[in-house]
């Protein structure tokens, strides 16, 4: 009977955790002459006010158009938990507005994304310190076609142990899929000879001639894309 009661309590918790697929991101940019002060203020804020469900993982943006910025990830949570989050209290907001924001420029960005487990080759919380994000924007009406193409890619990632987390933007600008490559073995995974060429790996799974069709399909269903590299900074993040 005790075992049954324990299972009865555990199952709802397991279901709740499994449904935590929502992440929010905040990009902020320190004033060039205030970087040290900014990092100190950000660290104090993250470690004092962002705990539990609202922990922060802070990344430095190393390349791309936002290089020099800081990428703050909160979650994963559920939409219901986001709905009930509020502003984490007056003390939290006072610290953010008075101690952190004055050290930043006017440039910033906030967004929500939903983790797509069905399209990913790694779990949502199986993080890495070094990542790249490839932002892909489907043409109007082509989002389902992009999803189908990613399903073919996932087979290749799984077969070659390539760890990529896929996120779908939610009410955050134009429709987008973000492909986060998590380098579990470090940046050496970016070496050209670390894995077999993509064409060889893709056709081993999807058949001869399939890679050319894949490239043609990308050209037809996507509008544009861009990529960037980010490094996790544990010192700036929640404990």
PDB file of N, CA, C and O in Angstrom, residues 136-139 142 146 149 211-224:
ATOM      1  N   UNK A 136      16.911  29.619 -37.819  1.00  0.00           N
ATOM      2  CA  UNK A 136      16.369  29.350 -39.153  1.00  0.00           C
ATOM      3  C   UNK A 136      14.943  29.890 -39.235  1.00  0.00           C
ATOM      4  O   UNK A 136      14.108  29.601 -38.368  1.00  0.00           O
ATOM      5  N   UNK A 137      14.667  30.641 -40.300  1.00  0.00           N
ATOM      6  CA  UNK A 137      13.369  31.294 -40.472  1.00  0.00           C
ATOM      7  C   UNK A 137      12.661  30.723 -41.701  1.00  0.00           C
ATOM      8  O   UNK A 137      13.065  30.986 -42.841  1.00  0.00           O
ATOM      9  N   UNK A 138      11.608  29.924 -41.490  1.00  0.00           N
ATOM     10  CA  UNK A 138      10.874  29.354 -42.625  1.00  0.00           C
ATOM     11  C   UNK A 138      10.141  30.432 -43.422  1.00  0.00           C
ATOM     12  O   UNK A 138       9.753  31.471 -42.888  1.00  0.00           O
ATOM     13  N   UNK A 139       9.949  30.166 -44.702  1.00  0.00           N
ATOM     14  CA  UNK A 139       9.103  31.033 -45.510  1.00  0.00           C
ATOM     15  C   UNK A 139       7.654  30.899 -45.037  1.00  0.00           C
ATOM     16  O   UNK A 139       7.287  29.887 -44.427  1.00  0.00           O
ATOM     17  N   UNK A 142       5.554  27.524 -44.653  1.00  0.00           N
ATOM     18  CA  UNK A 142       6.471  26.399 -44.836  1.00  0.00           C
ATOM     19  C   UNK A 142       6.956  25.782 -43.525  1.00  0.00           C
ATOM     20  O   UNK A 142       7.836  24.923 -43.543  1.00  0.00           O
ATOM     21  N   UNK A 146       9.452  22.454 -42.876  1.00  0.00           N
ATOM     22  CA  UNK A 146      10.712  22.497 -42.129  1.00  0.00           C
ATOM     23  C   UNK A 146      10.721  21.409 -41.059  1.00  0.00           C
ATOM     24  O   UNK A 146      11.727  20.717 -40.858  1.00  0.00           O
ATOM     25  N   UNK A 149      11.522  18.118 -42.596  1.00  0.00           N
ATOM     26  CA  UNK A 149      12.929  18.026 -42.967  1.00  0.00           C
ATOM     27  C   UNK A 149      13.803  17.767 -41.740  1.00  0.00           C
ATOM     28  O   UNK A 149      14.757  16.977 -41.791  1.00  0.00           O
ATOM     29  N   UNK A 211      20.811  13.864 -50.346  1.00  0.00           N
ATOM     30  CA  UNK A 211      21.400  15.101 -49.822  1.00  0.00           C
ATOM     31  C   UNK A 211      21.155  16.274 -50.764  1.00  0.00           C
ATOM     32  O   UNK A 211      20.882  17.389 -50.316  1.00  0.00           O
ATOM     33  N   UNK A 212      21.237  16.028 -52.071  1.00  0.00           N
ATOM     34  CA  UNK A 212      20.950  17.094 -53.029  1.00  0.00           C
ATOM     35  C   UNK A 212      19.499  17.546 -52.911  1.00  0.00           C
ATOM     36  O   UNK A 212      19.192  18.742 -52.995  1.00  0.00           O
ATOM     37  N   UNK A 213      18.598  16.588 -52.694  1.00  0.00           N
ATOM     38  CA  UNK A 213      17.185  16.926 -52.502  1.00  0.00           C
ATOM     39  C   UNK A 213      17.002  17.736 -51.220  1.00  0.00           C
ATOM     40  O   UNK A 213      16.197  18.670 -51.177  1.00  0.00           O
ATOM     41  N   UNK A 214      17.759  17.373 -50.203  1.00  0.00           N
ATOM     42  CA  UNK A 214      17.711  18.092 -48.931  1.00  0.00           C
ATOM     43  C   UNK A 214      18.123  19.556 -49.119  1.00  0.00           C
ATOM     44  O   UNK A 214      17.442  20.473 -48.647  1.00  0.00           O
ATOM     45  N   UNK A 215      19.223  19.787 -49.831  1.00  0.00           N
ATOM     46  CA  UNK A 215      19.697  21.153 -50.065  1.00  0.00           C
ATOM     47  C   UNK A 215      18.685  21.955 -50.885  1.00  0.00           C
ATOM     48  O   UNK A 215      18.436  23.136 -50.606  1.00  0.00           O
ATOM     49  N   UNK A 216      18.093  21.309 -51.886  1.00  0.00           N
ATOM     50  CA  UNK A 216      17.096  21.994 -52.712  1.00  0.00           C
ATOM     51  C   UNK A 216      15.861  22.347 -51.898  1.00  0.00           C
ATOM     52  O   UNK A 216      15.274  23.427 -52.060  1.00  0.00           O
ATOM     53  N   UNK A 217      15.485  21.451 -50.999  1.00  0.00           N
ATOM     54  CA  UNK A 217      14.316  21.700 -50.158  1.00  0.00           C
ATOM     55  C   UNK A 217      14.563  22.871 -49.217  1.00  0.00           C
ATOM     56  O   UNK A 217      13.687  23.729 -49.028  1.00  0.00           O
ATOM     57  N   UNK A 218      15.753  22.924 -48.631  1.00  0.00           N
ATOM     58  CA  UNK A 218      16.098  24.044 -47.751  1.00  0.00           C
ATOM     59  C   UNK A 218      15.936  25.370 -48.488  1.00  0.00           C
ATOM     60  O   UNK A 218      15.368  26.334 -47.967  1.00  0.00           O
ATOM     61  N   UNK A 219      16.446  25.416 -49.706  1.00  0.00           N
ATOM     62  CA  UNK A 219      16.372  26.654 -50.488  1.00  0.00           C
ATOM     63  C   UNK A 219      14.930  27.069 -50.757  1.00  0.00           C
ATOM     64  O   UNK A 219      14.621  28.264 -50.829  1.00  0.00           O
ATOM     65  N   UNK A 220      14.047  26.090 -50.876  1.00  0.00           N
ATOM     66  CA  UNK A 220      12.655  26.377 -51.216  1.00  0.00           C
ATOM     67  C   UNK A 220      11.792  26.753 -50.015  1.00  0.00           C
ATOM     68  O   UNK A 220      10.817  27.501 -50.164  1.00  0.00           O
ATOM     69  N   UNK A 221      12.126  26.248 -48.835  1.00  0.00           N
ATOM     70  CA  UNK A 221      11.204  26.411 -47.704  1.00  0.00           C
ATOM     71  C   UNK A 221      11.716  27.353 -46.617  1.00  0.00           C
ATOM     72  O   UNK A 221      10.963  27.701 -45.701  1.00  0.00           O
ATOM     73  N   UNK A 222      12.983  27.776 -46.693  1.00  0.00           N
ATOM     74  CA  UNK A 222      13.499  28.697 -45.677  1.00  0.00           C
ATOM     75  C   UNK A 222      13.798  30.060 -46.294  1.00  0.00           C
ATOM     76  O   UNK A 222      14.195  30.167 -47.451  1.00  0.00           O
ATOM     77  N   UNK A 223      13.598  31.088 -45.487  1.00  0.00           N
ATOM     78  CA  UNK A 223      13.827  32.455 -45.945  1.00  0.00           C
ATOM     79  C   UNK A 223      15.275  32.882 -45.729  1.00  0.00           C
ATOM     80  O   UNK A 223      15.935  33.365 -46.632  1.00  0.00           O
ATOM     81  N   UNK A 224      15.755  32.699 -44.502  1.00  0.00           N
ATOM     82  CA  UNK A 224      17.143  33.037 -44.189  1.00  0.00           C
ATOM     83  C   UNK A 224      17.528  32.384 -42.876  1.00  0.00           C
ATOM     84  O   UNK A 224      16.680  31.843 -42.159  1.00  0.00           O
TER      85      UNK A 224
END
